[in-house]
PDB file of C-alpha atoms in Angstrom:
ATOM      1  CA  THR A   1     110.466  84.788 133.810  1.00 41.00           C
ATOM      2  CA  SER A   2     110.952  86.954 130.749  1.00 44.00           C
ATOM      3  CA  CYS A   3     114.617  86.019 130.355  1.00 50.00           C
ATOM      4  CA  PRO A   4     117.157  83.734 132.075  1.00 43.00           C
ATOM      5  CA  GLU A   5     118.110  84.416 135.681  1.00 41.00           C
ATOM      6  CA  LYS A   6     120.676  87.198 135.830  1.00 44.00           C
ATOM      7  CA  SER A   7     123.818  86.972 137.966  1.00 47.00           C
ATOM      8  CA  SER A   8     124.891  89.594 140.464  1.00 52.00           C
ATOM      9  CA  MET A   9     126.831  92.621 139.250  1.00 49.00           C
ATOM     10  CA  ALA A  10     130.037  91.321 140.813  1.00 44.00           C
ATOM     11  CA  SER A  11     129.614  87.971 139.130  1.00 53.00           C
ATOM     12  CA  LEU A  12     128.924  89.604 135.793  1.00 54.00           C
ATOM     13  CA  LEU A  13     132.026  91.753 136.060  1.00 49.00           C
ATOM     14  CA  GLY A  14     134.061  88.666 136.848  1.00 50.00           C
ATOM     15  CA  ARG A  15     132.888  87.062 133.614  1.00 51.00           C
ATOM     16  CA  LEU A  16     133.789  90.027 131.419  1.00 51.00           C
ATOM     17  CA  GLY A  17     136.944  89.772 129.364  1.00 50.00           C
ATOM     18  CA  PHE A  18     139.543  92.526 129.260  1.00 39.00           C
ATOM     19  CA  ALA A  19     138.726  93.309 125.626  1.00 45.00           C
ATOM     20  CA  VAL A  20     135.104  94.071 126.476  1.00 47.00           C
ATOM     21  CA  LEU A  21     135.943  96.069 129.586  1.00 47.00           C
ATOM     22  CA  SER A  22     138.246  98.212 127.480  1.00 47.00           C
ATOM     23  CA  LEU A  23     135.129  99.461 125.658  1.00 48.00           C
ATOM     24  CA  ALA A  24     133.586 100.749 128.887  1.00 46.00           C
ATOM     25  CA  ASN A  25     134.201 104.386 128.080  1.00 50.00           C
ATOM     26  CA  ALA A  26     132.796 104.061 124.552  1.00 81.00           C
ATOM     27  CA  PHE A  27     129.282 102.735 125.060  1.00 94.00           C
ATOM     28  CA  GLN A  28     126.852 105.398 126.288  1.00 96.00           C
ATOM     29  CA  LEU A  29     123.191 104.500 125.879  1.00 98.00           C
ATOM     30  CA  LEU A  30     120.904 101.463 125.779  1.00 98.00           C
ATOM     31  CA  ASP A  31     117.271 101.755 124.709  1.00 98.00           C
ATOM     32  CA  VAL A  32     115.530  99.223 126.960  1.00 98.00           C
ATOM     33  CA  GLY A  33     112.137  99.719 125.347  1.00 97.00           C
ATOM     34  CA  ALA A  34     110.584  96.696 123.672  1.00 95.00           C
ATOM     35  CA  PRO A  35     110.577  96.400 119.884  1.00 93.00           C
ATOM     36  CA  ARG A  36     107.680  98.314 118.306  1.00 91.00           C
ATOM     37  CA  THR A  37     107.801 101.034 120.976  1.00 93.00           C
ATOM     38  CA  GLY A  38     109.614 103.517 118.737  1.00 91.00           C
ATOM     39  CA  THR A  39     113.092 101.989 118.464  1.00 92.00           C
ATOM     40  CA  GLN A  40     113.348 102.965 114.792  1.00 91.00           C
ATOM     41  CA  SER A  41     112.542 106.575 115.573  1.00 93.00           C
ATOM     42  CA  MET A  42     115.043 106.551 118.425  1.00 94.00           C
ATOM     43  CA  TYR A  43     117.673 105.093 116.109  1.00 95.00           C
ATOM     44  CA  ALA A  44     117.165 108.050 113.783  1.00 94.00           C
ATOM     45  CA  ALA A  45     117.134 110.494 116.717  1.00 96.00           C
ATOM     46  CA  PHE A  46     120.376 109.097 118.145  1.00 96.00           C
ATOM     47  CA  LYS A  47     122.090 109.487 114.766  1.00 96.00           C
ATOM     48  CA  MET A  48     120.843 113.066 114.470  1.00 96.00           C
ATOM     49  CA  MET A  49     122.376 113.764 117.893  1.00 95.00           C
ATOM     50  CA  GLY A  50     125.769 112.480 116.759  1.00 95.00           C
ATOM     51  CA  LEU A  51     125.646 109.010 118.298  1.00 96.00           C
ATOM     52  CA  LYS A  52     126.473 105.798 116.461  1.00 96.00           C
ATOM     53  CA  PRO A  53     123.654 103.384 117.394  1.00 97.00           C
ATOM     54  CA  ARG A  54     123.205  99.723 116.533  1.00 97.00           C
ATOM     55  CA  HIS A  55     119.637  98.598 115.876  1.00 95.00           C
ATOM     56  CA  SER A  56     119.459  94.805 115.894  1.00 93.00           C
ATOM     57  CA  GLY A  57     116.351  94.873 113.696  1.00 89.00           C
ATOM     58  CA  TYR A  58     118.308  96.669 110.972  1.00 89.00           C
ATOM     59  CA  ASP A  59     121.484  94.647 111.548  1.00 88.00           C
ATOM     60  CA  LEU A  60     120.402  91.088 112.306  1.00 86.00           C
ATOM     61  CA  THR A  61     123.988  89.797 112.470  1.00 88.00           C
ATOM     62  CA  ALA A  62     124.161  91.004 116.080  1.00 91.00           C
ATOM     63  CA  ARG A  63     121.353  88.677 117.134  1.00 91.00           C
ATOM     64  CA  ASP A  64     123.334  85.471 116.713  1.00 89.00           C
ATOM     65  CA  ALA A  65     125.720  86.269 119.582  1.00 92.00           C
ATOM     66  CA  LEU A  66     123.076  88.014 121.686  1.00 93.00           C
ATOM     67  CA  CYS A  67     120.544  85.221 121.403  1.00 91.00           C
ATOM     68  CA  GLY A  68     123.213  82.553 121.835  1.00 91.00           C
ATOM     69  CA  TYR A  69     124.191  84.147 125.147  1.00 93.00           C
ATOM     70  CA  LEU A  70     120.651  84.638 126.451  1.00 93.00           C
ATOM     71  CA  PHE A  71     118.954  81.484 125.193  1.00 90.00           C
ATOM     72  CA  GLY A  72     121.644  79.272 123.667  1.00 84.00           C
ATOM     73  CA  ASN A  73     121.761  75.505 123.808  1.00 69.00           C
ATOM     74  CA  ALA A  74     124.662  73.114 123.306  1.00 56.00           C
ATOM     75  CA  SER A  75     124.896  73.891 119.598  1.00 63.00           C
ATOM     76  CA  SER A  76     124.371  77.655 119.737  1.00 73.00           C
ATOM     77  CA  ASN A  77     125.752  78.741 123.097  1.00 84.00           C
ATOM     78  CA  ARG A  78     127.667  82.043 123.120  1.00 89.00           C
ATOM     79  CA  SER A  79     129.490  83.847 125.912  1.00 92.00           C
ATOM     80  CA  LEU A  80     128.775  87.180 127.547  1.00 93.00           C
ATOM     81  CA  ASP A  81     131.947  88.490 125.936  1.00 94.00           C
ATOM     82  CA  ASP A  82     130.548  87.470 122.547  1.00 93.00           C
ATOM     83  CA  ALA A  83     127.311  89.323 123.243  1.00 95.00           C
ATOM     84  CA  LEU A  84     128.940  92.536 124.476  1.00 95.00           C
ATOM     85  CA  ALA A  85     131.497  92.482 121.680  1.00 94.00           C
ATOM     86  CA  THR A  86     128.615  93.267 119.287  1.00 95.00           C
ATOM     87  CA  LEU A  87     128.737  96.777 120.754  1.00 96.00           C
ATOM     88  CA  HIS A  88     132.297  97.364 119.548  1.00 93.00           C
ATOM     89  CA  GLY A  89     132.365 100.560 117.511  1.00 93.00           C
ATOM     90  CA  PHE A  90     128.899 101.671 118.677  1.00 96.00           C
ATOM     91  CA  ASP A  91     127.902 104.010 121.491  1.00 95.00           C
ATOM     92  CA  ALA A  92     124.185 103.130 121.616  1.00 97.00           C
ATOM     93  CA  ALA A  93     121.987 100.107 120.940  1.00 98.00           C
ATOM     94  CA  MET A  94     118.345  99.076 120.811  1.00 96.00           C
ATOM     95  CA  ASP A  95     115.768  96.488 119.858  1.00 95.00           C
ATOM     96  CA  GLU A  96     115.470  92.759 120.521  1.00 94.00           C
ATOM     97  CA  PRO A  97     117.266  91.314 122.410  1.00 95.00           C
ATOM     98  CA  TYR A  98     119.578  94.206 123.401  1.00 97.00           C
ATOM     99  CA  MET A  99     116.799  95.521 125.632  1.00 97.00           C
ATOM    100  CA  LEU A 100     117.120  92.412 127.836  1.00 97.00           C
ATOM    101  CA  LEU A 101     120.828  93.009 128.555  1.00 96.00           C
ATOM    102  CA  TYR A 102     120.495  96.032 130.820  1.00 97.00           C
ATOM    103  CA  GLU A 103     122.058  94.371 133.882  1.00 97.00           C
ATOM    104  CA  GLU A 104     125.033  93.099 131.909  1.00 96.00           C
ATOM    105  CA  ILE A 105     125.510  96.502 130.320  1.00 96.00           C
ATOM    106  CA  MET A 106     125.272  98.269 133.689  1.00 96.00           C
ATOM    107  CA  ALA A 107     128.091  96.018 134.912  1.00 95.00           C
ATOM    108  CA  ALA A 108     130.247  96.279 131.798  1.00 94.00           C
ATOM    109  CA  PHE A 109     129.744  99.997 131.119  1.00 95.00           C
ATOM    110  CA  PRO A 110     129.312 101.783 134.475  1.00 94.00           C
ATOM    111  CA  GLU A 111     128.816 105.209 132.878  1.00 95.00           C
ATOM    112  CA  ALA A 112     126.119 104.040 130.460  1.00 97.00           C
ATOM    113  CA  LYS A 113     122.613 105.489 130.563  1.00 98.00           C
ATOM    114  CA  PHE A 114     119.298 103.881 129.688  1.00 98.00           C
ATOM    115  CA  LEU A 115     116.201 105.013 127.832  1.00 98.00           C
ATOM    116  CA  LEU A 116     112.777 103.416 128.274  1.00 97.00           C
ATOM    117  CA  THR A 117     110.098 103.960 125.651  1.00 92.00           C
ATOM    118  CA  ILE A 118     106.642 102.727 126.630  1.00 89.00           C
ATOM    119  CA  SER A 119     103.508 101.971 124.681  1.00 88.00           C
ATOM    120  CA  ASP A 120     100.125 100.900 126.014  1.00 92.00           C
ATOM    121  CA  ALA A 121     100.271  97.095 126.211  1.00 95.00           C
ATOM    122  CA  GLU A 122      97.205  96.440 124.059  1.00 95.00           C
ATOM    123  CA  SER A 123      98.324  98.985 121.449  1.00 93.00           C
ATOM    124  CA  TRP A 124     101.800  97.420 121.418  1.00 94.00           C
ATOM    125  CA  PHE A 125     100.326  93.962 120.847  1.00 94.00           C
ATOM    126  CA  SER A 126      98.028  95.168 118.052  1.00 92.00           C
ATOM    127  CA  ASN A 127     100.953  96.927 116.367  1.00 89.00           C
ATOM    128  CA  TYR A 128     102.984  93.730 116.484  1.00 89.00           C
ATOM    129  CA  VAL A 129     100.071  91.736 115.014  1.00 89.00           C
ATOM    130  CA  GLU A 130     100.149  94.024 111.979  1.00 85.00           C
ATOM    131  CA  VAL A 131     103.922  93.693 111.597  1.00 83.00           C
ATOM    132  CA  VAL A 132     103.996  89.902 111.932  1.00 81.00           C
ATOM    133  CA  HIS A 133     101.116  89.632 109.483  1.00 75.00           C
ATOM    134  CA  GLY A 134     103.203  91.773 107.130  1.00 68.00           C
ATOM    135  CA  TYR A 135     106.160  89.404 107.488  1.00 68.00           C
ATOM    136  CA  GLU A 136     103.925  86.445 106.720  1.00 66.00           C
ATOM    137  CA  ARG A 137     102.568  88.187 103.635  1.00 56.00           C
ATOM    138  CA  ALA A 138     105.984  89.384 102.458  1.00 49.00           C
ATOM    139  CA  HIS A 139     107.930  86.148 102.900  1.00 51.00           C
ATOM    140  CA  ALA A 140     106.845  82.881 101.339  1.00 48.00           C
ATOM    141  CA  SER A 141     108.820  80.941 103.958  1.00 48.00           C
ATOM    142  CA  PHE A 142     108.243  82.696 107.256  1.00 47.00           C
ATOM    143  CA  VAL A 143     110.044  80.323 109.662  1.00 49.00           C
ATOM    144  CA  GLU A 144     111.489  77.343 107.812  1.00 51.00           C
ATOM    145  CA  GLY A 145     115.256  77.370 107.505  1.00 53.00           C
ATOM    146  CA  ARG A 146     115.709  80.384 109.757  1.00 61.00           C
ATOM    147  CA  PRO A 147     118.758  80.575 112.059  1.00 63.00           C
ATOM    148  CA  PHE A 148     118.648  79.935 115.803  1.00 62.00           C
ATOM    149  CA  TYR A 149     118.084  83.583 116.680  1.00 67.00           C
ATOM    150  CA  TRP A 150     114.960  83.689 114.485  1.00 70.00           C
ATOM    151  CA  GLN A 151     113.312  81.042 116.647  1.00 73.00           C
ATOM    152  CA  ASN A 152     114.192  82.737 119.930  1.00 77.00           C
ATOM    153  CA  CYS A 153     114.984  86.423 119.391  1.00 86.00           C
ATOM    154  CA  THR A 154     112.354  87.752 117.011  1.00 85.00           C
ATOM    155  CA  ALA A 155     108.778  88.877 117.674  1.00 88.00           C
ATOM    156  CA  MET A 156     109.407  88.526 121.440  1.00 93.00           C
ATOM    157  CA  LYS A 157     109.138  84.729 121.450  1.00 90.00           C
ATOM    158  CA  SER A 158     111.223  84.842 124.637  1.00 91.00           C
ATOM    159  CA  TRP A 159     108.183  86.440 126.309  1.00 94.00           C
ATOM    160  CA  GLY A 160     105.933  83.689 125.020  1.00 91.00           C
ATOM    161  CA  CYS A 161     104.393  86.025 122.462  1.00 92.00           C
ATOM    162  CA  GLN A 162     102.408  84.673 119.535  1.00 90.00           C
ATOM    163  CA  PHE A 163     100.895  87.440 117.473  1.00 89.00           C
ATOM    164  CA  LEU A 164      99.023  85.401 114.865  1.00 83.00           C
ATOM    165  CA  HIS A 165      96.602  82.526 115.318  1.00 83.00           C
ATOM    166  CA  GLY A 166      98.176  79.138 114.665  1.00 79.00           C
ATOM    167  CA  GLN A 167      96.484  76.521 112.528  1.00 77.00           C
ATOM    168  CA  ASN A 168      93.838  74.674 114.541  1.00 84.00           C
ATOM    169  CA  GLN A 169      94.611  76.857 117.572  1.00 86.00           C
ATOM    170  CA  THR A 170      91.638  77.496 119.836  1.00 93.00           C
ATOM    171  CA  GLU A 171      90.571  81.002 120.788  1.00 92.00           C
ATOM    172  CA  ALA A 172      91.171  80.122 124.443  1.00 94.00           C
ATOM    173  CA  ASP A 173      94.768  79.057 123.761  1.00 93.00           C
ATOM    174  CA  TYR A 174      95.483  82.171 121.718  1.00 92.00           C
ATOM    175  CA  ALA A 175      93.986  84.358 124.459  1.00 94.00           C
ATOM    176  CA  SER A 176      96.139  82.608 127.052  1.00 94.00           C
ATOM    177  CA  ARG A 177      99.292  83.178 125.011  1.00 93.00           C
ATOM    178  CA  LYS A 178      98.383  86.827 124.535  1.00 95.00           C
ATOM    179  CA  LYS A 179      97.815  87.292 128.280  1.00 96.00           C
ATOM    180  CA  SER A 180     101.225  85.790 129.079  1.00 96.00           C
ATOM    181  CA  CYS A 181     102.891  87.977 126.452  1.00 96.00           C
ATOM    182  CA  LEU A 182     101.324  91.170 127.811  1.00 97.00           C
ATOM    183  CA  GLN A 183     102.230  90.223 131.375  1.00 97.00           C
ATOM    184  CA  ASN A 184     105.880  89.779 130.387  1.00 97.00           C
ATOM    185  CA  TYR A 185     105.824  93.087 128.517  1.00 97.00           C
ATOM    186  CA  GLU A 186     104.578  94.870 131.619  1.00 97.00           C
ATOM    187  CA  ARG A 187     106.981  92.988 133.911  1.00 97.00           C
ATOM    188  CA  HIS A 188     109.880  94.122 131.767  1.00 97.00           C
ATOM    189  CA  ILE A 189     108.830  97.758 132.144  1.00 97.00           C
ATOM    190  CA  GLU A 190     108.441  97.339 135.902  1.00 97.00           C
ATOM    191  CA  ARG A 191     111.740  95.511 136.418  1.00 98.00           C
ATOM    192  CA  VAL A 192     113.747  97.956 134.313  1.00 98.00           C
ATOM    193  CA  GLN A 193     112.550 100.767 136.576  1.00 97.00           C
ATOM    194  CA  GLN A 194     113.300  98.732 139.695  1.00 97.00           C
ATOM    195  CA  VAL A 195     116.827  97.696 138.700  1.00 97.00           C
ATOM    196  CA  ILE A 196     118.241 100.720 136.872  1.00 98.00           C
ATOM    197  CA  PRO A 197     119.026 103.694 139.161  1.00 97.00           C
ATOM    198  CA  PRO A 198     116.621 106.564 138.409  1.00 97.00           C
ATOM    199  CA  GLN A 199     119.433 108.990 137.647  1.00 97.00           C
ATOM    200  CA  LYS A 200     120.588 106.677 134.843  1.00 98.00           C
ATOM    201  CA  LEU A 201     117.136 106.020 133.360  1.00 98.00           C
ATOM    202  CA  LEU A 202     115.010 108.300 131.194  1.00 98.00           C
ATOM    203  CA  VAL A 203     111.401 107.181 130.841  1.00 97.00           C
ATOM    204  CA  TYR A 204     110.642 108.901 127.564  1.00 95.00           C
ATOM    205  CA  ASN A 205     107.323 110.461 126.601  1.00 92.00           C
ATOM    206  CA  TRP A 206     106.989 110.806 122.831  1.00 90.00           C
ATOM    207  CA  SER A 207     105.111 114.092 123.141  1.00 90.00           C
ATOM    208  CA  ASP A 208     108.158 115.739 124.742  1.00 92.00           C
ATOM    209  CA  GLY A 209     110.357 115.782 121.634  1.00 93.00           C
ATOM    210  CA  TRP A 210     114.055 116.574 121.861  1.00 96.00           C
ATOM    211  CA  ALA A 211     114.309 118.458 125.175  1.00 96.00           C
ATOM    212  CA  PRO A 212     114.375 115.643 127.778  1.00 96.00           C
ATOM    213  CA  LEU A 213     116.615 113.457 125.609  1.00 96.00           C
ATOM    214  CA  ALA A 214     119.135 116.222 124.955  1.00 96.00           C
ATOM    215  CA  HIS A 215     119.166 117.190 128.641  1.00 97.00           C
ATOM    216  CA  PHE A 216     119.601 113.568 129.740  1.00 97.00           C
ATOM    217  CA  LEU A 217     122.554 113.016 127.393  1.00 96.00           C
ATOM    218  CA  HIS A 218     124.058 116.506 127.859  1.00 95.00           C
ATOM    219  CA  LEU A 219     123.901 117.096 124.111  1.00 95.00           C
ATOM    220  CA  PRO A 220     122.713 120.156 122.169  1.00 94.00           C
ATOM    221  CA  LEU A 221     119.156 120.291 120.861  1.00 93.00           C
ATOM    222  CA  PRO A 222     119.007 119.377 117.155  1.00 94.00           C
ATOM    223  CA  GLU A 223     117.371 121.960 114.932  1.00 93.00           C
ATOM    224  CA  GLU A 224     115.495 119.337 112.913  1.00 93.00           C
ATOM    225  CA  GLU A 225     112.051 118.040 113.800  1.00 94.00           C
ATOM    226  CA  PHE A 226     112.047 114.916 115.976  1.00 95.00           C
ATOM    227  CA  PRO A 227     111.930 111.879 113.642  1.00 93.00           C
ATOM    228  CA  ARG A 228     109.005 109.494 113.286  1.00 89.00           C
ATOM    229  CA  VAL A 229     110.222 106.375 111.489  1.00 83.00           C
ATOM    230  CA  ASP A 230     108.726 102.966 110.693  1.00 73.00           C
ATOM    231  CA  GLU A 231     110.783 101.585 107.823  1.00 61.00           C
ATOM    232  CA  VAL A 232     109.948  97.975 108.713  1.00 53.00           C
ATOM    233  CA  THR A 233     106.225  98.413 108.099  1.00 50.00           C
ATOM    234  CA  MET A 234     106.814 100.405 104.902  1.00 45.00           C
ATOM    235  CA  ASN A 235     109.221  97.804 103.501  1.00 47.00           C
ATOM    236  CA  LEU A 236     106.929  94.911 104.401  1.00 42.00           C
ATOM    237  CA  GLU A 237     103.974  96.577 102.705  1.00 43.00           C
ATOM    238  CA  TRP A 238     106.049  97.137  99.563  1.00 37.00           C
ATOM    239  CA  ARG A 239     107.339  93.544  99.521  1.00 40.00           C
ATOM    240  CA  GLY A 240     103.865  92.146 100.252  1.00 38.00           C
ATOM    241  CA  ASP A 241     102.394  94.099  97.338  1.00 40.00           C
ATOM    242  CA  LEU A 242     105.178  92.740  95.124  1.00 34.00           C
ATOM    243  CA  MET A 243     104.558  89.155  96.241  1.00 35.00           C
ATOM    244  CA  ASP A 244     100.844  89.619  95.530  1.00 41.00           C
ATOM    245  CA  ALA A 245     101.613  90.955  92.061  1.00 38.00           C
ATOM    246  CA  LEU A 246     103.870  87.973  91.367  1.00 34.00           C
ATOM    247  CA  GLY A 247     101.189  85.560  92.551  1.00 44.00           C
ATOM    248  CA  ARG A 248     103.376  84.244  95.383  1.00 45.00           C
ATOM    249  CA  ASN A 249     100.737  84.716  98.117  1.00 45.00           C
TER     250      ASN A 249
END
């Protein structure tokens, strides 16, 4: 499966602490789209609409508790309360691994709504290949010394994804890993639409702009043009060029 077995709603509610439940009226919106399906643009759009979103790719400190809850072991295990407490002070969230917590968030925040951004699976994979290659080029040490969440909650490793060929890896093995990754991507999209009630879920089409999002959230239409943002790729390109100039690559 793409993530650990989820408990029933009643069981999840029973595990929630009072402090987290007290936030139920504050949190409004979870973007359940996978990373690299426009979460950066949605982050900008949410801010323009007056929301206070948390993007775990911009603020990696959230991933420690989130990943510890979803995939923790004896040394890194974290509670559901720990994971949901990362939403304190925010009314929206997105990116890995927030997008895997939709059942927990439905239980903890009954009034919350959900947004699903979708990209063609092959296009999504190719986009991620470019980004991971950028990370490799921009950082001399890509994995060594990284915290627990880096091993489990970045670049969709929880879906079995491997976006770059490993040393001495056969083409057949890489193709098999890619197939598994794409299957889990598509299963996530399918399961989100099966589990979340349709009245609480907006499947967003990027060509539609502000109108469906504003209607879904009962918020006024912003006057500005809908944002198109990819700061991660821009920053990686800049850092990679710098590393090249310094002779570090």
